[in-house]
Amino acid sequence: MPKTLFDKIWDAHVVNHIPDGPDQLYIDRHYCHEVTSPQAFDGLRRRGIRVMRPERTICSPDHNIPTLRQDLPINDPVSRNQVDTLLRNASEFGLTLFGLMHPKNGIIHVIGPENGLTLPGQTLVCGDSHTSTHGALGAVAFGIGTSEVEMVLASQCIIQPKPKKMRITVDGRPSDGVTAKDIALYIISRMTTGGATGYFVEYAGEAIRSLSMEGRMTLCNMSIEMGARGGMIAPDETTFAYIKGREYAPKGDEWDKALAYWRTLHTDDGAVFDAEVHFDAADIEPRITFGTNPGMGIGITERIPAPDPADEQGRISYDKALEYMGFKTGECLIGTPVDYVFLGSCTNGRIEDFRAFANFVKGRKKAPGVTAWLVPGSWSVDRQIRAEGIDRILEEAGFDLRQPGCSACLAMNDDKIPAGKLAVSTSNRNFEGRQGPGARTILAGPLVAAAAAVTGKITDPRTL
């Protein structure tokens, strides 16, 4: 029987199948940060057991760490305790830890691929919903809860119902100025935040194949924002070129063996999906959100649409979102003043995002009154930025580079947007208070963020 890419990987990792129930799935790689892991390690202690395969777990603090003066103790006692607890747990259980100031430290979903830890054909989990990022390399990757983290630590397996399969095909090539983030926001706006619930999504089509590896990570990262269990893209020559030579990637004969297997990881002709969705890349322009979930988005030249009059409950929440954001139906957001710009997160904190931002602001100056937080996703990205002279371009334009971390993606560290202020953010969520109590968030790609940073307002980057 022809198989989908998802079926090939999932079925190869099933240890036991419970009739009319879930599967016991073997996990190749477990990523661990400081937020969802403490209770899991406490559970192991209570049961008097060790981590079954410690070499399969990689730890890195990211959510709670500051992005200035990481060489000093963390000021916030809650954040400091969480980071210190991860350090102690990793040491006690013999796990690999990339701690603060470690050259491999960074956002867990950035450092996995860049170090060759994430590979095609793997199953990967982390106590974080944006684990879907790793599916860009042709892996089955998804977020799990704290009790499931303990399960993986104890057994290297997890009990999971097998999701349904959806293929989203984007035909054609993206227009100039359209980034992977714009494609993601477009798909989510069409699918809605619940449109892929219960599915694992495979992205396909010319527009997807044209993306760089980092662009593919951005797209898969946001699969969860439309309710999907995860997202993935079949590995190809772009994937293999990205992986080759990375520290933890196979070498020599092992590379040849791995590559031969990876080339089999594609959906067979005739394989059946539970749902098929098609979009045309020609319909996608630079995108922005206007509400308080990632599905409330428009093309940057479009006006805020009216809610569905037949959905009374939906209209109430829609109106509430617009009131929170200070926007109105029918309004065009071009020209709206901006207070903050954030470039970073596991969605857009990679070197290509900084290259795009720097190329745009080169020869220009940061707008007066705009606070810009430019945060690399890892120390590796920071080193690339400096090696390529991107830091000098940013400095000449009036921008400062901060240290790696999750930063203003979420209000779990010092980088919080003040109440009432409007931020253009390259992160992945715009819920009420996500970037700080009362903060207002417009999600966008790195080019729209750069345009806002130099003009001080929402600006179509194509006009500059």
Short mmCIF file of C-alpha atoms in Angstrom, two decimals:
data_model
loop_
_atom_site.label_atom_id
_atom_site.label_comp_id
_atom_site.label_asym_id
_atom_site.label_seq_id
_atom_site.Cartn_x
_atom_site.Cartn_y
_atom_site.Cartn_z
CA MET A 1 0.00 0.00 0.00
CA PRO A 2 1.31 3.50 -0.81
CA LYS A 3 2.21 5.41 2.35
CA THR A 4 2.39 9.05 3.32
CA LEU A 5 5.64 10.46 4.70
CA PHE A 6 3.99 10.68 8.12
CA ASP A 7 2.89 7.03 8.05
CA LYS A 8 6.37 5.84 7.06
CA ILE A 9 8.00 7.49 10.07
CA TRP A 10 5.24 6.90 12.61
CA ASP A 11 4.75 3.22 11.71
CA ALA A 12 8.50 2.55 11.88
CA HIS A 13 8.54 3.77 15.50
CA VAL A 14 5.50 1.91 16.86
CA VAL A 15 6.61 -0.44 19.67
CA ASN A 16 3.12 -1.66 20.55
CA HIS A 17 -0.34 -0.91 19.21
CA ILE A 18 -3.35 -1.01 21.50
CA PRO A 19 -6.40 -2.23 19.50
CA ASP A 20 -8.90 0.60 19.18
CA GLY A 21 -6.48 2.70 21.23
CA PRO A 22 -3.22 4.62 21.10
CA ASP A 23 0.25 3.54 20.01
CA GLN A 24 3.34 3.13 22.12
CA LEU A 25 5.78 5.23 20.08
CA TYR A 26 9.56 5.14 20.39
CA ILE A 27 11.14 8.60 20.58
CA ASP A 28 14.52 9.24 18.93
CA ARG A 29 15.20 12.69 20.36
CA HIS A 30 13.87 14.49 23.41
CA TYR A 31 14.46 18.23 23.85
CA CYS A 32 14.10 19.66 27.34
CA HIS A 33 13.93 23.23 28.66
CA GLU A 34 13.33 24.71 32.09
CA VAL A 35 9.56 25.34 31.99
CA THR A 36 7.85 21.96 31.66
CA SER A 37 10.52 19.60 33.03
CA PRO A 38 10.84 20.11 36.84
CA GLN A 39 7.77 18.06 37.78
CA ALA A 40 8.85 15.29 35.39
CA PHE A 41 12.21 14.90 37.12
CA ASP A 42 10.50 14.99 40.51
CA GLY A 43 8.31 12.13 39.31
CA LEU A 44 11.40 10.06 38.48
CA ARG A 45 12.77 10.70 41.97
CA ARG A 46 9.53 9.64 43.63
CA ARG A 47 9.64 6.37 41.71
CA GLY A 48 13.35 5.88 42.31
CA ILE A 49 14.21 5.48 38.61
CA ARG A 50 16.77 6.96 36.24
CA VAL A 51 16.45 8.37 32.73
CA MET A 52 16.37 5.33 30.46
CA ARG A 53 18.49 6.71 27.61
CA PRO A 54 20.13 9.95 28.78
CA GLU A 55 22.05 10.39 25.51
CA ARG A 56 18.72 10.94 23.74
CA THR A 57 17.79 14.03 25.80
CA ILE A 58 19.27 17.49 25.18
CA CYS A 59 18.63 20.34 27.64
CA SER A 60 18.85 24.09 27.12
CA PRO A 61 17.27 26.92 29.14
CA ASP A 62 15.56 29.47 26.91
CA HIS A 63 12.18 30.80 28.11
CA ASN A 64 13.25 32.46 31.36
CA ILE A 65 16.73 33.67 30.54
CA PRO A 66 17.56 37.39 30.22
CA THR A 67 18.85 38.78 26.94
CA LEU A 68 21.24 41.22 28.62
CA ARG A 69 24.16 40.38 30.95
CA GLN A 70 23.70 36.63 30.93
CA ASP A 71 27.07 36.38 32.70
CA LEU A 72 25.40 37.70 35.86
CA PRO A 73 22.91 35.88 38.14
CA ILE A 74 19.32 36.12 36.91
CA ASN A 75 17.52 38.87 38.85
CA ASP A 76 14.00 37.43 38.85
CA PRO A 77 13.85 34.73 41.58
CA VAL A 78 11.27 32.59 39.77
CA SER A 79 13.23 32.58 36.52
CA ARG A 80 16.50 31.98 38.35
CA ASN A 81 15.01 29.02 40.21
CA GLN A 82 13.68 27.43 37.03
CA VAL A 83 17.01 27.74 35.21
CA ASP A 84 18.99 26.51 38.23
CA THR A 85 16.60 23.57 38.64
CA LEU A 86 17.21 22.48 35.04
CA LEU A 87 20.95 22.64 35.66
CA ARG A 88 20.66 20.45 38.76
CA ASN A 89 18.34 17.95 37.08
CA ALA A 90 20.57 17.61 34.02
CA SER A 91 23.59 17.04 36.25
CA GLU A 92 21.86 14.52 38.52
CA PHE A 93 20.45 12.46 35.66
CA GLY A 94 23.48 12.67 33.37
CA LEU A 95 21.92 14.69 30.57
CA THR A 96 23.60 16.95 28.02
CA LEU A 97 23.07 20.58 29.03
CA PHE A 98 23.78 23.70 27.01
CA GLY A 99 23.51 26.18 29.89
CA LEU A 100 23.72 29.96 30.00
CA MET A 101 26.72 31.31 28.06
CA HIS A 102 27.45 27.84 26.62
CA PRO A 103 28.43 28.27 22.94
CA LYS A 104 25.58 25.92 21.94
CA ASN A 105 22.94 27.55 24.16
CA GLY A 106 19.86 29.03 22.58
CA ILE A 107 16.18 28.43 21.92
CA ILE A 108 15.74 24.67 21.88
CA HIS A 109 13.99 24.71 18.49
CA VAL A 110 16.85 26.69 16.97
CA ILE A 111 19.80 24.76 18.38
CA GLY A 112 18.42 21.30 17.48
CA PRO A 113 18.61 21.71 13.70
CA GLU A 114 21.69 23.94 13.65
CA ASN A 115 23.75 21.33 15.54
CA GLY A 116 22.59 18.38 13.45
CA LEU A 117 20.62 16.89 16.34
CA THR A 118 17.36 17.00 14.38
CA LEU A 119 17.44 14.60 11.43
CA PRO A 120 15.00 13.26 8.81
CA GLY A 121 13.02 10.20 9.81
CA GLN A 122 13.22 10.86 13.53
CA THR A 123 10.50 11.11 16.11
CA LEU A 124 11.06 14.13 18.35
CA VAL A 125 9.23 15.55 21.35
CA CYS A 126 9.61 18.45 23.75
CA GLY A 127 7.43 19.94 26.46
CA ASP A 128 6.70 22.85 24.14
CA SER A 129 4.05 23.21 21.45
CA HIS A 130 6.43 24.65 18.87
CA THR A 131 8.34 21.38 18.64
CA SER A 132 6.56 21.18 15.28
CA THR A 133 9.47 23.32 13.99
CA HIS A 134 11.65 20.21 13.59
CA GLY A 135 9.23 18.68 11.09
CA ALA A 136 10.82 20.95 8.50
CA LEU A 137 13.63 18.40 8.21
CA GLY A 138 11.28 15.51 7.51
CA ALA A 139 10.71 14.38 11.09
CA VAL A 140 7.61 13.61 13.15
CA ALA A 141 7.93 16.25 15.87
CA PHE A 142 5.31 17.40 18.36
CA GLY A 143 4.88 19.00 21.75
CA ILE A 144 3.98 17.05 24.87
CA GLY A 145 2.80 17.77 28.43
CA THR A 146 4.69 17.43 31.70
CA SER A 147 3.43 13.92 32.49
CA GLU A 148 4.47 12.84 29.00
CA VAL A 149 7.93 14.35 29.52
CA GLU A 150 8.29 12.05 32.52
CA MET A 151 7.09 9.13 30.40
CA VAL A 152 9.76 9.77 27.77
CA LEU A 153 12.51 10.25 30.34
CA ALA A 154 11.55 6.96 32.02
CA SER A 155 10.95 4.78 28.96
CA GLN A 156 12.08 6.61 25.79
CA CYS A 157 8.53 5.96 24.61
CA ILE A 158 5.21 7.79 24.68
CA ILE A 159 1.59 6.69 24.45
CA GLN A 160 -0.10 8.62 21.64
CA PRO A 161 -3.19 8.23 19.46
CA LYS A 162 -2.20 8.36 15.81
CA PRO A 163 -3.33 11.68 14.29
CA LYS A 164 -5.19 12.00 11.02
CA LYS A 165 -3.21 13.20 7.99
CA MET A 166 -3.66 16.42 6.04
CA ARG A 167 -1.70 17.68 3.06
CA ILE A 168 -1.57 21.42 2.41
CA THR A 169 -0.26 22.21 -1.06
CA VAL A 170 0.83 25.73 -2.01
CA ASP A 171 1.21 26.00 -5.78
CA GLY A 172 3.34 28.56 -7.60
CA ARG A 173 6.25 30.61 -6.30
CA PRO A 174 5.96 33.38 -3.68
CA SER A 175 6.07 36.97 -4.93
CA ASP A 176 8.88 39.36 -4.05
CA GLY A 177 8.67 40.47 -0.44
CA VAL A 178 6.70 37.38 0.66
CA THR A 179 8.47 35.35 3.32
CA ALA A 180 7.78 31.96 4.88
CA LYS A 181 6.14 33.77 7.79
CA ASP A 182 3.69 35.39 5.38
CA ILE A 183 2.84 31.98 3.92
CA ALA A 184 2.26 30.62 7.43
CA LEU A 185 0.04 33.53 8.47
CA TYR A 186 -1.92 33.27 5.22
CA ILE A 187 -2.57 29.54 5.69
CA ILE A 188 -3.63 30.04 9.32
CA SER A 189 -6.02 32.84 8.39
CA ARG A 190 -7.67 30.58 5.82
CA MET A 191 -7.68 27.45 7.98
CA THR A 192 -8.58 29.31 11.21
CA THR A 193 -6.94 28.46 14.52
CA GLY A 194 -8.87 25.18 14.74
CA GLY A 195 -8.95 24.12 11.11
CA ALA A 196 -6.24 21.46 11.43
CA THR A 197 -7.17 20.12 14.87
CA GLY A 198 -6.53 16.40 15.08
CA TYR A 199 -4.28 16.34 12.01
CA PHE A 200 -0.60 16.06 11.28
CA VAL A 201 0.10 18.30 8.29
CA GLU A 202 2.47 17.68 5.40
CA TYR A 203 3.27 20.83 3.41
CA ALA A 204 3.84 20.35 -0.32
CA GLY A 205 3.91 22.22 -3.60
CA GLU A 206 6.29 24.47 -5.52
CA ALA A 207 6.07 27.32 -3.01
CA ILE A 208 7.12 25.00 -0.19
CA ARG A 209 9.98 23.43 -2.15
CA SER A 210 11.27 26.91 -2.99
CA LEU A 211 11.75 27.76 0.70
CA SER A 212 15.14 27.58 2.38
CA MET A 213 15.53 25.21 5.33
CA GLU A 214 15.10 28.11 7.74
CA GLY A 215 11.97 29.23 5.93
CA ARG A 216 10.61 25.71 6.20
CA MET A 217 11.26 25.77 9.95
CA THR A 218 9.27 29.00 10.23
CA LEU A 219 6.33 27.43 8.41
CA CYS A 220 6.34 24.17 10.38
CA ASN A 221 6.82 26.12 13.62
CA MET A 222 3.39 27.73 13.22
CA SER A 223 1.49 24.54 12.36
CA ILE A 224 0.28 24.41 15.94
CA GLU A 225 -1.41 27.82 15.51
CA MET A 226 -4.07 26.24 13.30
CA GLY A 227 -4.60 23.40 15.75
CA ALA A 228 -2.40 20.80 14.02
CA ARG A 229 -0.53 18.19 16.05
CA GLY A 230 2.51 19.00 13.95
CA GLY A 231 3.76 19.91 10.50
CA MET A 232 6.38 18.39 8.24
CA ILE A 233 8.06 18.72 4.85
CA ALA A 234 9.61 15.88 2.88
CA PRO A 235 13.42 16.05 2.95
CA ASP A 236 15.14 16.89 -0.32
CA GLU A 237 18.50 18.15 -1.58
CA THR A 238 17.94 21.43 0.29
CA THR A 239 17.54 19.43 3.50
CA PHE A 240 20.58 17.24 2.93
CA ALA A 241 22.83 20.20 2.09
CA TYR A 242 21.71 21.94 5.30
CA ILE A 243 22.47 18.92 7.50
CA LYS A 244 25.79 17.82 5.99
CA GLY A 245 28.81 18.68 8.11
CA ARG A 246 26.89 19.74 11.21
CA GLU A 247 28.41 18.58 14.48
CA TYR A 248 26.01 15.79 15.43
CA ALA A 249 25.08 14.78 11.87
CA PRO A 250 26.27 11.38 10.57
CA LYS A 251 29.77 11.30 9.06
CA GLY A 252 31.57 9.09 6.50
CA ASP A 253 29.90 5.74 5.82
CA GLU A 254 27.16 6.59 8.32
CA TRP A 255 26.29 9.65 6.23
CA ASP A 256 25.95 7.53 3.10
CA LYS A 257 23.69 5.05 4.90
CA ALA A 258 21.57 7.81 6.40
CA LEU A 259 21.26 9.61 3.08
CA ALA A 260 20.09 6.45 1.33
CA TYR A 261 17.33 6.08 3.93
CA TRP A 262 16.40 9.76 3.91
CA ARG A 263 15.83 9.63 0.15
CA THR A 264 12.99 7.16 0.77
CA LEU A 265 11.19 9.64 3.03
CA HIS A 266 8.51 11.04 0.77
CA THR A 267 4.83 10.44 0.25
CA ASP A 268 4.26 7.65 -2.25
CA ASP A 269 2.18 8.22 -5.35
CA GLY A 270 -1.37 7.17 -4.60
CA ALA A 271 -1.06 7.60 -0.82
CA VAL A 272 -4.30 8.85 0.71
CA PHE A 273 -4.66 11.75 3.14
CA ASP A 274 -7.67 12.30 5.36
CA ALA A 275 -7.85 15.88 4.06
CA GLU A 276 -6.33 17.81 1.15
CA VAL A 277 -6.12 21.62 1.00
CA HIS A 278 -4.76 23.75 -1.85
CA PHE A 279 -3.62 27.37 -1.96
CA ASP A 280 -2.04 29.56 -4.64
CA ALA A 281 1.13 31.46 -3.74
CA ALA A 282 0.03 34.27 -6.07
CA ASP A 283 -2.70 35.15 -3.54
CA ILE A 284 -0.21 35.80 -0.74
CA GLU A 285 1.22 39.22 0.08
CA PRO A 286 3.11 40.38 3.21
CA ARG A 287 0.83 39.67 6.16
CA ILE A 288 -0.06 41.19 9.53
CA THR A 289 -2.48 40.20 12.28
CA PHE A 290 -5.08 42.58 13.67
CA GLY A 291 -6.64 40.61 16.52
CA THR A 292 -5.70 38.39 19.45
CA ASN A 293 -5.11 35.05 17.77
CA PRO A 294 -2.85 34.19 14.80
CA GLY A 295 -5.83 33.42 12.59
CA MET A 296 -7.03 37.03 12.70
CA GLY A 297 -4.78 38.16 9.86
CA ILE A 298 -4.91 40.13 6.63
CA GLY A 299 -2.69 41.07 3.73
CA ILE A 300 -0.90 44.26 4.67
CA THR A 301 -2.85 46.29 2.09
CA GLU A 302 -6.23 44.84 3.09
CA ARG A 303 -8.80 46.23 5.50
CA ILE A 304 -9.96 44.54 8.70
CA PRO A 305 -12.95 42.38 7.71
CA ALA A 306 -16.29 42.28 9.46
CA PRO A 307 -17.14 39.19 11.55
CA ASP A 308 -19.54 36.55 10.32
CA PRO A 309 -23.02 37.95 11.17
CA ALA A 310 -24.39 34.39 11.49
CA ASP A 311 -21.93 33.51 14.28
CA GLU A 312 -23.17 35.42 17.32
CA GLN A 313 -20.70 33.92 19.79
CA GLY A 314 -17.85 34.41 17.34
CA ARG A 315 -18.87 38.04 16.81
CA ILE A 316 -18.67 38.73 20.54
CA SER A 317 -15.10 37.42 20.79
CA TYR A 318 -14.19 39.15 17.52
CA ASP A 319 -15.42 42.51 18.80
CA LYS A 320 -13.60 41.93 22.09
CA ALA A 321 -10.34 41.30 20.23
CA LEU A 322 -10.68 44.48 18.17
CA GLU A 323 -11.48 46.49 21.29
CA TYR A 324 -8.37 45.12 23.02
CA MET A 325 -6.22 46.00 20.00
CA GLY A 326 -7.83 49.42 19.50
CA PHE A 327 -8.81 48.70 15.89
CA LYS A 328 -12.08 48.85 13.94
CA THR A 329 -13.75 46.86 11.21
CA GLY A 330 -12.94 48.29 7.78
CA GLU A 331 -9.72 49.93 8.98
CA CYS A 332 -6.49 49.69 6.97
CA LEU A 333 -3.53 49.38 9.35
CA ILE A 334 -0.90 50.89 7.08
CA GLY A 335 0.31 54.04 8.81
CA THR A 336 -0.59 52.85 12.33
CA PRO A 337 2.14 54.07 14.76
CA VAL A 338 4.30 51.36 16.32
CA ASP A 339 6.00 51.45 19.74
CA TYR A 340 8.05 48.24 19.73
CA VAL A 341 9.57 45.91 17.16
CA PHE A 342 10.73 42.40 18.09
CA LEU A 343 12.89 40.28 15.79
CA GLY A 344 13.52 36.82 17.23
CA SER A 345 11.88 33.69 18.73
CA CYS A 346 11.88 30.09 17.51
CA THR A 347 9.84 31.35 14.55
CA ASN A 348 12.13 34.08 13.19
CA GLY A 349 15.34 34.15 15.24
CA ARG A 350 17.66 32.47 12.73
CA ILE A 351 20.49 33.89 10.65
CA GLU A 352 18.36 34.32 7.51
CA ASP A 353 15.92 36.47 9.47
CA PHE A 354 18.74 38.74 10.61
CA ARG A 355 20.17 38.90 7.10
CA ALA A 356 16.78 39.95 5.73
CA PHE A 357 16.24 42.53 8.48
CA ALA A 358 19.76 43.97 8.09
CA ASN A 359 19.54 44.14 4.29
CA PHE A 360 16.34 46.13 4.65
CA VAL A 361 17.56 48.63 7.26
CA LYS A 362 21.00 49.12 5.69
CA GLY A 363 21.46 52.79 4.86
CA ARG A 364 18.40 53.73 6.91
CA LYS A 365 17.93 54.71 10.56
CA LYS A 366 15.70 53.36 13.29
CA ALA A 367 12.66 55.58 13.68
CA PRO A 368 12.63 57.86 16.74
CA GLY A 369 10.37 56.54 19.48
CA VAL A 370 10.58 52.90 18.39
CA THR A 371 12.13 50.41 20.81
CA ALA A 372 13.61 47.49 18.89
CA TRP A 373 14.65 44.20 20.45
CA LEU A 374 16.74 42.13 18.06
CA VAL A 375 17.37 38.76 19.69
CA PRO A 376 19.30 35.91 18.03
CA GLY A 377 17.85 32.45 18.50
CA SER A 378 21.19 31.02 19.63
CA TRP A 379 24.82 31.86 20.27
CA SER A 380 25.60 30.23 16.95
CA VAL A 381 23.33 32.75 15.21
CA ASP A 382 25.04 35.52 17.21
CA ARG A 383 28.46 34.37 15.97
CA GLN A 384 27.23 34.28 12.36
CA ILE A 385 25.79 37.78 12.72
CA ARG A 386 29.18 39.10 13.84
CA ALA A 387 31.18 37.09 11.32
CA GLU A 388 29.09 38.50 8.44
CA GLY A 389 29.21 42.08 9.70
CA ILE A 390 25.46 42.20 10.25
CA ASP A 391 26.04 43.62 13.73
CA ARG A 392 27.82 46.63 12.23
CA ILE A 393 24.98 47.25 9.76
CA LEU A 394 22.48 47.15 12.60
CA GLU A 395 24.58 49.41 14.80
CA GLU A 396 24.95 52.01 12.04
CA ALA A 397 21.17 51.99 11.63
CA GLY A 398 20.69 52.60 15.35
CA PHE A 399 19.87 49.06 16.51
CA ASP A 400 21.36 47.07 19.39
CA LEU A 401 21.82 43.32 19.38
CA ARG A 402 20.72 41.42 22.47
CA GLN A 403 21.80 38.01 23.75
CA PRO A 404 20.00 34.77 22.74
CA GLY A 405 16.75 33.60 24.33
CA CYS A 406 13.00 33.42 23.85
CA SER A 407 12.84 37.10 24.85
CA ALA A 408 9.65 39.02 24.00
CA CYS A 409 7.87 36.05 22.47
CA LEU A 410 6.26 35.53 25.86
CA ALA A 411 6.19 37.35 29.19
CA MET A 412 8.41 34.90 31.11
CA ASN A 413 11.55 37.04 31.23
CA ASP A 414 12.54 40.69 31.46
CA ASP A 415 11.63 41.55 27.84
CA LYS A 416 7.98 42.53 28.33
CA ILE A 417 6.04 44.99 26.16
CA PRO A 418 4.41 47.62 28.44
CA ALA A 419 0.64 47.75 28.77
CA GLY A 420 -1.10 49.52 25.89
CA LYS A 421 1.99 49.64 23.67
CA LEU A 422 1.79 48.22 20.15
CA ALA A 423 4.48 45.78 19.03
CA VAL A 424 5.22 44.37 15.61
CA SER A 425 6.58 40.94 16.47
CA THR A 426 8.09 38.13 14.42
CA SER A 427 7.05 35.63 17.10
CA ASN A 428 4.18 33.16 16.82
CA ARG A 429 1.36 34.21 19.17
CA ASN A 430 -0.57 37.40 19.77
CA PHE A 431 -2.90 36.40 22.62
CA GLU A 432 -3.90 39.02 25.18
CA GLY A 433 -0.93 39.54 27.50
CA ARG A 434 1.32 37.16 25.58
CA GLN A 435 4.12 39.74 25.40
CA GLY A 436 3.24 41.39 28.70
CA PRO A 437 0.07 42.39 30.61
CA GLY A 438 -1.96 44.71 28.38
CA ALA A 439 0.54 44.51 25.50
CA ARG A 440 -0.84 44.62 21.96
CA THR A 441 0.83 42.40 19.35
CA ILE A 442 0.83 42.42 15.57
CA LEU A 443 2.46 39.30 14.14
CA ALA A 444 4.50 39.74 10.99
CA GLY A 445 7.57 38.56 9.11
CA PRO A 446 11.07 40.06 9.34
CA LEU A 447 10.59 42.42 6.37
CA VAL A 448 7.39 43.96 7.75
CA ALA A 449 9.14 44.25 11.14
CA ALA A 450 12.11 45.99 9.54
CA ALA A 451 9.85 48.40 7.66
CA ALA A 452 8.06 49.28 10.90
CA ALA A 453 11.34 49.78 12.71
CA VAL A 454 12.65 52.37 10.24
CA THR A 455 9.35 54.18 9.57
CA GLY A 456 7.79 54.01 13.05
CA LYS A 457 4.51 52.72 11.63
CA ILE A 458 2.96 49.76 9.83
CA THR A 459 4.44 49.92 6.35
CA ASP A 460 4.27 47.68 3.31
CA PRO A 461 7.95 46.77 2.83
CA ARG A 462 7.44 46.57 -0.93
CA THR A 463 6.87 50.34 -1.05
CA LEU A 464 10.38 50.95 0.29
#
